[in-house]
Amino acid sequence: MASALQSITLRRLAIATVVVMGAGYALAFLYAPEDADQGFIQKIFYLHVPLAMVALLGFIVAGIHAIRHLRTGDPKHDARSYVSIHISVIFGAGVLLTGAIWAKGSWGVWWEWREPTLVSFLIVFLLYATYYPLRYAIEDRERQARYASVFAITAGAFVPLNFLAVRLAQPLVHPRTFSSAGGLPDSMLLAFLVCLAGMALLWATLVWFELDAKAASANLSRIRRRLEATT
Amino acid sequence: MSPFAALLRKDLRVELRTLRSLPAMALFAVSAFVIFRFGLDRTTLDGELAAGVLVPTLLFAALLGINRLFVAEREEGGFDLVRLAPLDRTVLFAAKASALVIYLVVLELIAVPIFAIFFLDSASGLVPFALVLLLADIGLAATGTLISTIATMSSARDLLAPLILLPLLIPLVIATAGAGEHLLASGGPDYGRFGTWLGLLGLYDLIFLLVGYATFDFLLED
């Protein structure tokens, strides 16, 4: 198991991402039938929903890394928590954008307050967007990492509670517009699941890449400092 | 005297002597009511409009006062002294959160009756609404204490606390305004979904009291 994990490299992960995502969207456009009700615009479902699910999962992963950081004090876990939130916030912007396009395409409005999942997502996005000003407002490195972890845990606990609260705020008569994956025909479900896997791989690749880039630039400045000290 | 009681008493005594937060919070709330009177061009309010004016006004007034509880503590070195004292730091969390609940209750004792005099035809919904507000205060105190401690240690202290707290408090607003909408309805209070909202508030309080209890220690380490 350990050796199998070690044989995964960033390059291999990136190749797997391209293959799975390519297959997923090929299935979505060529194999899955066009939605009888919504038509072609429904294809955005294969982009919007995987983005949202992976972004939310990323926020939870960030919370878990934050707990490990506070437990161990190891800055490695803080870096993972930070980058997880970073990539999930970028995915989150994509969710809101694709959600607005879908709303315009199928309901004729750019924003629909009665769609609780989208509204919940907006609130979660607004909260996580404050992670950046929080981090940059604390200079001491160690304190910055600790406070960011406390934020990541608080926000992680907030995510499910917020979804519950927004759902409760809906007038009970509004029909659920996005049917859950369970109600999909098999061909659509298959395409969706492959797209979801591809999106998860993309998230993992981007997180890994960003962590490598951060480590490399930290190394570079350390070497540069040593060079300046010797000359 | 227990450390908790000592810390709580100190905060309340400081506020009583300096009157730095509460009068400003109450004044802000009353001015906001007058703003809404002209902004909405209404002389009476009921139902969702009443809840929609009262709940956000109390929220913004609370945000105005929350930071004051911590800025002085940091400037005068209170946090450092608590760190030196041989006591569990979660006691500080409990004391600060309790002080905040007391602040908010006092704010509401002033602002809500004034709101009723200004806008409400019937005050009969206010008694059950007081229970809703109390539960909301506990939740606000839990997240407020946590986030405000983070904010006061940063270089953007006055900006950061409201920025993070506003989205974090949206579930509280949903529950409080949702309950208020029915309790302040023009035909007298309606208890339709009262239990749902109390349950949501209770859940919010529980979750963030636990998160605060578990993580507050890490905010005071040096």
Coordinates of C-alpha atoms in Angstrom, one line a residue:
Chain A
M1 CA 0.0 0.0 0.0
A2 CA 2.7 2.4 1.0
S3 CA 4.8 1.6 -2.0
A4 CA 1.8 2.0 -4.3
L5 CA 1.2 5.4 -2.8
Q6 CA 4.8 6.3 -3.2
S7 CA 4.7 5.4 -6.9
I8 CA 2.1 8.2 -7.5
T9 CA 4.0 11.2 -8.7
L10 CA 2.7 14.6 -9.7
R11 CA 3.3 13.8 -13.3
R12 CA 1.3 10.5 -13.2
L13 CA -1.5 12.2 -11.3
A14 CA -1.7 15.0 -13.9
I15 CA -1.8 12.4 -16.7
A16 CA -4.6 10.5 -14.9
T17 CA -6.5 13.7 -14.4
V18 CA -6.4 14.5 -18.2
V19 CA -7.4 11.0 -19.1
V20 CA -10.3 10.7 -16.6
M21 CA -11.6 14.2 -17.3
G22 CA -11.4 13.7 -21.0
A23 CA -13.3 10.5 -20.7
G24 CA -15.8 12.0 -18.4
Y25 CA -16.7 14.9 -20.7
A26 CA -16.6 12.7 -23.8
L27 CA -19.2 10.5 -22.0
A28 CA -21.2 13.6 -21.0
F29 CA -21.4 15.0 -24.5
L30 CA -21.3 11.9 -26.7
Y31 CA -22.8 9.1 -24.7
A32 CA -25.3 10.6 -22.1
P33 CA -28.6 11.5 -23.7
E34 CA -29.7 15.1 -24.0
D35 CA -32.1 16.0 -21.1
A36 CA -35.7 15.8 -22.4
D37 CA -36.8 18.7 -20.2
Q38 CA -33.8 21.2 -20.3
G39 CA -32.1 20.3 -23.5
F40 CA -28.4 21.1 -24.1
I41 CA -28.0 23.5 -21.2
Q42 CA -28.3 20.5 -18.8
K43 CA -24.8 19.5 -19.9
I44 CA -23.4 22.1 -17.6
F45 CA -24.6 19.8 -14.8
Y46 CA -21.5 17.6 -15.5
L47 CA -19.3 20.6 -14.7
H48 CA -21.3 22.5 -12.0
V49 CA -22.2 19.7 -9.6
P50 CA -18.7 18.0 -9.6
L51 CA -17.1 21.4 -9.0
A52 CA -19.4 22.1 -6.1
M53 CA -19.0 18.6 -4.5
V54 CA -15.2 18.7 -4.8
A55 CA -15.0 22.2 -3.5
L56 CA -17.1 21.3 -0.4
L57 CA -15.1 18.2 0.2
G58 CA -11.9 20.3 -0.1
F59 CA -13.2 22.6 2.7
I60 CA -13.7 19.5 4.9
V61 CA -10.2 18.2 4.0
A62 CA -8.8 21.6 4.9
G63 CA -10.6 21.4 8.3
I64 CA -9.1 17.9 9.0
H65 CA -5.6 19.1 8.1
A66 CA -6.1 22.1 10.4
I67 CA -7.0 19.7 13.3
R68 CA -3.8 17.8 12.6
H69 CA -1.8 21.0 12.5
L70 CA -3.1 22.1 15.9
R71 CA -2.5 18.6 17.3
T72 CA 1.1 18.2 16.0
G73 CA 2.2 21.8 15.4
D74 CA 3.8 20.6 12.1
P75 CA 3.7 23.5 9.5
K76 CA 3.3 20.8 6.8
H77 CA -0.4 20.3 7.8
D78 CA -1.0 24.1 7.8
A79 CA 0.3 24.3 4.3
R80 CA -2.0 21.5 3.2
S81 CA -5.0 23.2 4.9
Y82 CA -4.1 26.5 3.3
V83 CA -3.7 25.1 -0.3
S84 CA -6.9 23.0 0.1
I85 CA -8.9 26.1 0.9
H86 CA -7.2 28.1 -1.8
I87 CA -8.0 25.6 -4.6
S88 CA -11.5 25.1 -3.2
V89 CA -12.2 28.8 -3.3
I90 CA -11.1 28.9 -6.9
F91 CA -13.4 26.0 -7.6
G92 CA -16.1 27.8 -5.7
A93 CA -15.9 30.8 -8.0
G94 CA -16.4 28.3 -10.8
V95 CA -19.5 26.9 -9.1
L96 CA -21.1 30.3 -8.7
L97 CA -20.3 31.2 -12.3
T98 CA -21.6 27.9 -13.8
G99 CA -24.6 28.1 -11.4
A100 CA -25.5 31.5 -12.7
I101 CA -25.2 30.4 -16.3
W102 CA -27.4 27.3 -15.7
A103 CA -30.0 29.4 -13.9
K104 CA -30.1 31.8 -16.9
G105 CA -30.3 29.0 -19.3
S106 CA -33.1 27.0 -17.7
W107 CA -35.0 29.6 -15.6
G108 CA -34.2 32.8 -17.5
V109 CA -32.6 34.6 -14.5
W110 CA -29.0 35.0 -13.5
W111 CA -29.7 34.3 -9.8
E112 CA -32.3 32.3 -8.1
W113 CA -32.7 32.8 -4.3
R114 CA -35.1 29.9 -4.0
E115 CA -32.4 27.4 -5.0
P116 CA -31.1 26.6 -1.5
T117 CA -28.0 24.7 -2.5
L118 CA -26.7 27.6 -4.6
V119 CA -27.5 30.1 -1.9
S120 CA -25.8 28.0 0.7
F121 CA -22.8 27.7 -1.5
L122 CA -22.6 31.5 -1.9
I123 CA -22.6 31.9 1.9
V124 CA -19.9 29.3 2.3
F125 CA -17.9 31.0 -0.5
L126 CA -18.2 34.4 1.2
L127 CA -16.9 33.0 4.5
Y128 CA -13.9 31.2 3.0
A129 CA -13.1 34.3 0.9
T130 CA -12.2 36.0 4.3
Y131 CA -9.5 33.4 4.8
Y132 CA -7.0 35.5 2.8
P133 CA -7.4 38.8 4.6
L134 CA -7.2 36.9 7.9
R135 CA -3.9 35.2 6.9
Y136 CA -2.3 38.3 5.5
A137 CA -3.2 40.4 8.5
I138 CA -1.1 38.3 10.9
E139 CA 2.6 38.7 10.5
D140 CA 4.1 36.1 12.9
R141 CA 4.4 32.9 10.9
E142 CA 3.6 30.5 13.6
R143 CA 0.6 32.5 14.9
Q144 CA -0.7 33.0 11.4
A145 CA -0.7 29.2 10.9
R146 CA -2.4 28.6 14.2
Y147 CA -5.1 31.2 13.7
A148 CA -5.7 30.0 10.1
S149 CA -6.2 26.5 11.5
V150 CA -8.7 27.7 14.0
F151 CA -10.6 29.5 11.2
A152 CA -10.5 26.4 9.0
I153 CA -12.0 24.3 11.8
T154 CA -14.7 26.8 12.6
A155 CA -15.6 27.2 9.0
G156 CA -15.6 23.5 8.4
A157 CA -18.1 23.0 11.2
F158 CA -20.1 25.9 9.7
V159 CA -20.5 24.3 6.3
P160 CA -23.1 21.5 7.1
L161 CA -24.9 23.8 9.6
N162 CA -25.3 26.5 7.0
F163 CA -26.7 24.1 4.4
L164 CA -29.3 23.0 7.0
A165 CA -30.2 26.6 7.9
V166 CA -30.7 27.7 4.3
R167 CA -32.8 24.7 3.5
L168 CA -35.0 25.4 6.5
A169 CA -35.5 29.0 5.3
Q170 CA -37.1 27.9 2.1
P171 CA -40.9 28.0 1.8
L172 CA -41.8 24.4 1.8
V173 CA -43.7 24.5 -1.4
H174 CA -40.8 25.2 -3.7
P175 CA -40.0 22.0 -5.8
R176 CA -36.5 20.7 -5.8
T177 CA -35.1 21.7 -9.2
F178 CA -31.8 19.9 -9.3
S179 CA -32.8 16.2 -8.9
S180 CA -30.3 14.2 -6.9
A181 CA -28.0 11.8 -8.7
G182 CA -30.1 8.9 -7.6
G183 CA -32.9 9.9 -9.9
L184 CA -30.7 9.9 -13.0
P185 CA -30.8 7.3 -15.8
D186 CA -27.8 5.0 -15.8
S187 CA -26.0 6.6 -18.8
M188 CA -26.2 10.1 -17.2
L189 CA -25.1 8.7 -13.8
L190 CA -22.1 7.0 -15.3
A191 CA -21.0 10.1 -17.2
F192 CA -21.5 12.2 -14.0
L193 CA -19.5 9.8 -11.8
V194 CA -16.6 9.8 -14.2
C195 CA -16.7 13.6 -14.4
L196 CA -16.8 13.7 -10.6
A197 CA -13.7 11.5 -10.4
G198 CA -11.9 13.6 -12.9
M199 CA -12.8 16.8 -11.0
A200 CA -11.5 15.2 -7.8
L201 CA -8.2 14.3 -9.5
L202 CA -7.9 17.8 -10.9
W203 CA -8.3 19.2 -7.4
A204 CA -5.7 16.8 -6.0
T205 CA -3.3 17.7 -8.9
L206 CA -3.7 21.4 -8.4
V207 CA -3.2 21.1 -4.6
W208 CA -0.1 19.0 -5.1
F209 CA 1.3 21.4 -7.7
E210 CA 0.7 24.4 -5.5
L211 CA 2.3 22.7 -2.5
D212 CA 5.4 21.8 -4.6
A213 CA 5.6 25.3 -6.0
K214 CA 5.4 26.7 -2.4
A215 CA 8.1 24.3 -1.2
A216 CA 10.3 25.2 -4.2
S217 CA 10.1 28.9 -3.7
A218 CA 10.8 28.5 0.0
N219 CA 13.9 26.4 -0.9
L220 CA 15.0 29.0 -3.4
S221 CA 14.8 31.9 -0.9
R222 CA 16.7 29.8 1.7
I223 CA 19.5 29.0 -0.8
R224 CA 19.6 32.7 -1.9
R225 CA 19.9 33.8 1.7
R226 CA 22.8 31.4 2.3
L227 CA 24.5 32.6 -0.9
E228 CA 24.2 36.2 0.2
A229 CA 25.6 35.3 3.6
T230 CA 28.7 33.7 2.1
T231 CA 29.6 36.4 -0.4
Chain B
M1 CA -14.0 33.5 44.0
S2 CA -13.5 31.1 41.0
P3 CA -11.3 32.3 38.1
F4 CA -14.4 32.4 35.9
A5 CA -16.3 34.7 38.2
A6 CA -13.3 36.9 38.7
L7 CA -12.7 37.4 35.0
L8 CA -16.4 37.9 34.2
R9 CA -16.7 40.4 37.1
K10 CA -13.6 42.3 35.8
D11 CA -15.1 42.7 32.3
L12 CA -18.5 43.9 33.7
R13 CA -16.9 46.3 36.1
V14 CA -14.7 47.8 33.4
E15 CA -17.7 48.3 31.2
L16 CA -19.7 49.9 34.2
R17 CA -16.8 52.3 34.9
T18 CA -15.9 53.3 31.4
L19 CA -19.2 52.8 29.5
R20 CA -17.2 52.3 26.4
S21 CA -19.4 49.8 24.5
L22 CA -23.0 49.5 25.6
P23 CA -24.2 53.2 25.3
A24 CA -22.7 53.3 21.8
M25 CA -24.4 50.0 20.8
A26 CA -27.8 51.2 22.0
L27 CA -27.4 54.6 20.4
F28 CA -26.5 52.9 17.1
A29 CA -29.6 50.7 17.3
V30 CA -32.0 53.5 18.0
S31 CA -30.5 55.7 15.2
A32 CA -30.8 52.7 12.8
F33 CA -34.5 52.4 13.7
V34 CA -35.0 56.1 12.7
I35 CA -33.0 55.4 9.5
F36 CA -35.3 52.5 8.6
R37 CA -38.4 54.6 9.4
F38 CA -37.4 57.0 6.6
G39 CA -35.6 54.4 4.4
L40 CA -38.7 52.2 4.2
D41 CA -41.1 55.2 4.7
R42 CA -43.2 53.2 7.2
T43 CA -44.4 54.2 10.6
T44 CA -45.6 50.7 11.7
L45 CA -44.0 47.4 11.0
D46 CA -45.1 43.8 11.4
G47 CA -44.2 40.3 10.2
E48 CA -41.2 39.9 8.0
L49 CA -40.5 43.7 7.8
A50 CA -40.5 44.0 11.6
A51 CA -38.1 41.0 11.9
G52 CA -36.1 42.3 9.0
V53 CA -35.5 45.7 10.6
L54 CA -35.0 44.5 14.2
V55 CA -32.7 41.5 13.7
P56 CA -30.0 43.0 11.4
T57 CA -30.0 46.2 13.5
L58 CA -29.3 44.2 16.6
L59 CA -26.6 42.2 14.7
F60 CA -24.8 45.3 13.5
A61 CA -25.0 46.9 16.9
A62 CA -23.5 43.8 18.4
L63 CA -20.6 43.8 15.8
L64 CA -19.9 47.3 16.8
G65 CA -19.4 46.4 20.4
I66 CA -17.7 42.9 20.2
N67 CA -14.2 44.1 19.4
R68 CA -14.2 46.6 22.3
L69 CA -14.3 43.6 24.7
F70 CA -10.9 42.4 23.3
V71 CA -9.0 45.5 22.1
A72 CA -8.6 46.8 25.7
E73 CA -7.6 43.4 26.8
R74 CA -4.8 43.3 24.3
E75 CA -3.6 46.9 24.7
E76 CA -3.4 46.7 28.4
G77 CA -1.7 43.3 28.4
G78 CA -4.6 41.4 29.9
F79 CA -4.1 38.4 27.6
D80 CA -0.5 38.1 28.7
L81 CA -1.5 38.1 32.4
V82 CA -4.0 35.4 31.9
R83 CA -1.3 33.4 30.1
L84 CA 0.9 33.7 33.1
A85 CA -1.8 32.7 35.6
P86 CA -2.1 29.1 36.5
L87 CA -5.5 28.5 35.1
D88 CA -7.2 26.7 32.2
R89 CA -7.5 29.1 29.3
T90 CA -10.9 27.9 28.3
V91 CA -12.0 29.7 31.4
L92 CA -11.2 32.9 29.6
F93 CA -13.3 31.8 26.7
A94 CA -16.2 31.1 29.0
A95 CA -15.8 34.4 30.8
K96 CA -15.6 36.5 27.6
A97 CA -18.5 34.7 26.0
S98 CA -20.6 35.2 29.2
A99 CA -19.7 38.9 29.3
L100 CA -20.7 39.2 25.7
V101 CA -24.1 37.5 26.4
I102 CA -24.7 39.9 29.2
Y103 CA -23.8 42.9 26.9
L104 CA -26.2 41.6 24.2
V105 CA -29.0 41.0 26.7
V106 CA -28.6 44.6 28.1
L107 CA -28.5 46.0 24.5
E108 CA -31.8 44.1 23.7
L109 CA -33.4 45.2 26.9
I110 CA -32.9 48.8 25.7
A111 CA -33.4 48.5 22.0
V112 CA -36.3 46.0 21.7
P113 CA -38.7 48.0 23.8
I114 CA -37.8 51.1 21.9
F115 CA -38.4 49.2 18.7
A116 CA -41.8 48.1 20.0
I117 CA -42.8 51.7 21.0
F118 CA -41.7 53.0 17.6
F119 CA -43.2 50.4 15.3
L120 CA -45.2 47.6 16.8
D121 CA -49.0 47.6 17.2
S122 CA -49.0 44.7 19.6
A123 CA -46.1 43.6 21.9
S124 CA -47.6 40.2 22.6
G125 CA -45.0 38.4 20.4
L126 CA -42.1 39.9 22.2
V127 CA -42.2 37.4 25.2
P128 CA -41.5 34.3 23.1
F129 CA -39.2 36.3 20.9
A130 CA -37.1 37.0 24.0
L131 CA -36.3 33.3 24.2
V132 CA -35.2 33.3 20.5
L133 CA -33.0 36.3 21.1
L134 CA -31.4 34.8 24.1
L135 CA -30.4 31.6 22.2
A136 CA -29.1 33.8 19.3
D137 CA -27.1 35.8 21.8
I138 CA -25.3 32.7 23.0
G139 CA -24.4 31.7 19.5
L140 CA -23.3 35.2 18.7
A141 CA -21.2 35.3 21.8
A142 CA -19.5 31.9 21.0
T143 CA -18.5 32.8 17.4
G144 CA -17.9 36.5 18.4
T145 CA -15.4 35.6 21.1
L146 CA -13.5 33.2 18.9
I147 CA -13.3 35.5 15.8
S148 CA -12.8 38.7 17.8
T149 CA -9.8 37.1 19.6
I150 CA -8.3 36.3 16.2
A151 CA -9.1 39.7 14.8
T152 CA -7.6 41.7 17.8
M153 CA -4.3 39.8 17.4
S154 CA -4.1 40.8 13.7
S155 CA -3.1 44.1 12.1
A156 CA -6.6 44.6 10.5
R157 CA -8.6 44.2 13.7
D158 CA -11.5 46.5 13.1
L159 CA -12.1 45.2 9.6
L160 CA -11.5 41.5 10.1
A161 CA -14.1 40.7 12.8
P162 CA -17.2 42.0 11.0
L163 CA -15.9 40.6 7.7
I164 CA -15.6 37.0 9.0
L165 CA -18.6 37.2 11.4
L166 CA -21.2 38.4 8.9
P167 CA -21.2 35.2 6.8
L168 CA -20.7 33.1 9.9
L169 CA -23.8 34.6 11.6
I170 CA -26.1 34.1 8.6
P171 CA -27.7 30.8 10.1
L172 CA -28.5 32.8 13.3
V173 CA -30.1 35.5 11.2
I174 CA -32.1 32.9 9.3
A175 CA -33.4 31.4 12.5
T176 CA -34.0 34.7 14.4
A177 CA -35.7 36.4 11.5
G178 CA -37.6 33.3 10.6
A179 CA -39.1 33.1 14.1
G180 CA -39.6 36.8 14.4
E181 CA -41.5 37.0 11.2
H182 CA -44.3 34.8 12.7
L183 CA -44.0 36.1 16.3
L184 CA -44.3 39.7 15.2
A185 CA -47.1 39.1 12.7
S186 CA -49.9 41.7 12.8
G187 CA -52.6 39.2 13.9
G188 CA -50.7 38.2 17.0
P189 CA -47.9 35.6 17.4
D190 CA -48.0 32.5 15.3
Y191 CA -46.0 29.5 16.6
G192 CA -46.0 27.6 13.3
R193 CA -42.3 26.8 13.0
F194 CA -41.2 28.1 16.4
G195 CA -39.7 24.7 17.4
T196 CA -37.7 24.4 14.2
W197 CA -36.0 27.7 14.7
L198 CA -35.3 27.1 18.4
G199 CA -33.8 23.8 17.4
L200 CA -31.6 25.4 14.8
L201 CA -30.4 28.1 17.3
G202 CA -29.7 25.4 19.9
L203 CA -27.7 23.4 17.4
Y204 CA -25.7 26.5 16.3
D205 CA -24.9 27.4 19.9
L206 CA -23.8 23.8 20.8
I207 CA -21.5 23.5 17.7
F208 CA -19.7 26.8 18.2
L209 CA -19.5 26.5 21.9
L210 CA -17.7 23.2 21.4
V211 CA -15.5 24.6 18.6
G212 CA -14.6 27.5 20.8
Y213 CA -13.9 25.3 23.8
A214 CA -11.7 23.0 21.7
T215 CA -9.7 25.7 19.8
F216 CA -9.5 28.8 22.1
D217 CA -6.4 27.5 23.8
F218 CA -4.4 27.7 20.5
L219 CA -5.3 31.4 20.1
L220 CA -3.5 32.4 23.4
E221 CA -0.3 30.3 22.9
D222 CA 2.7 32.3 22.2

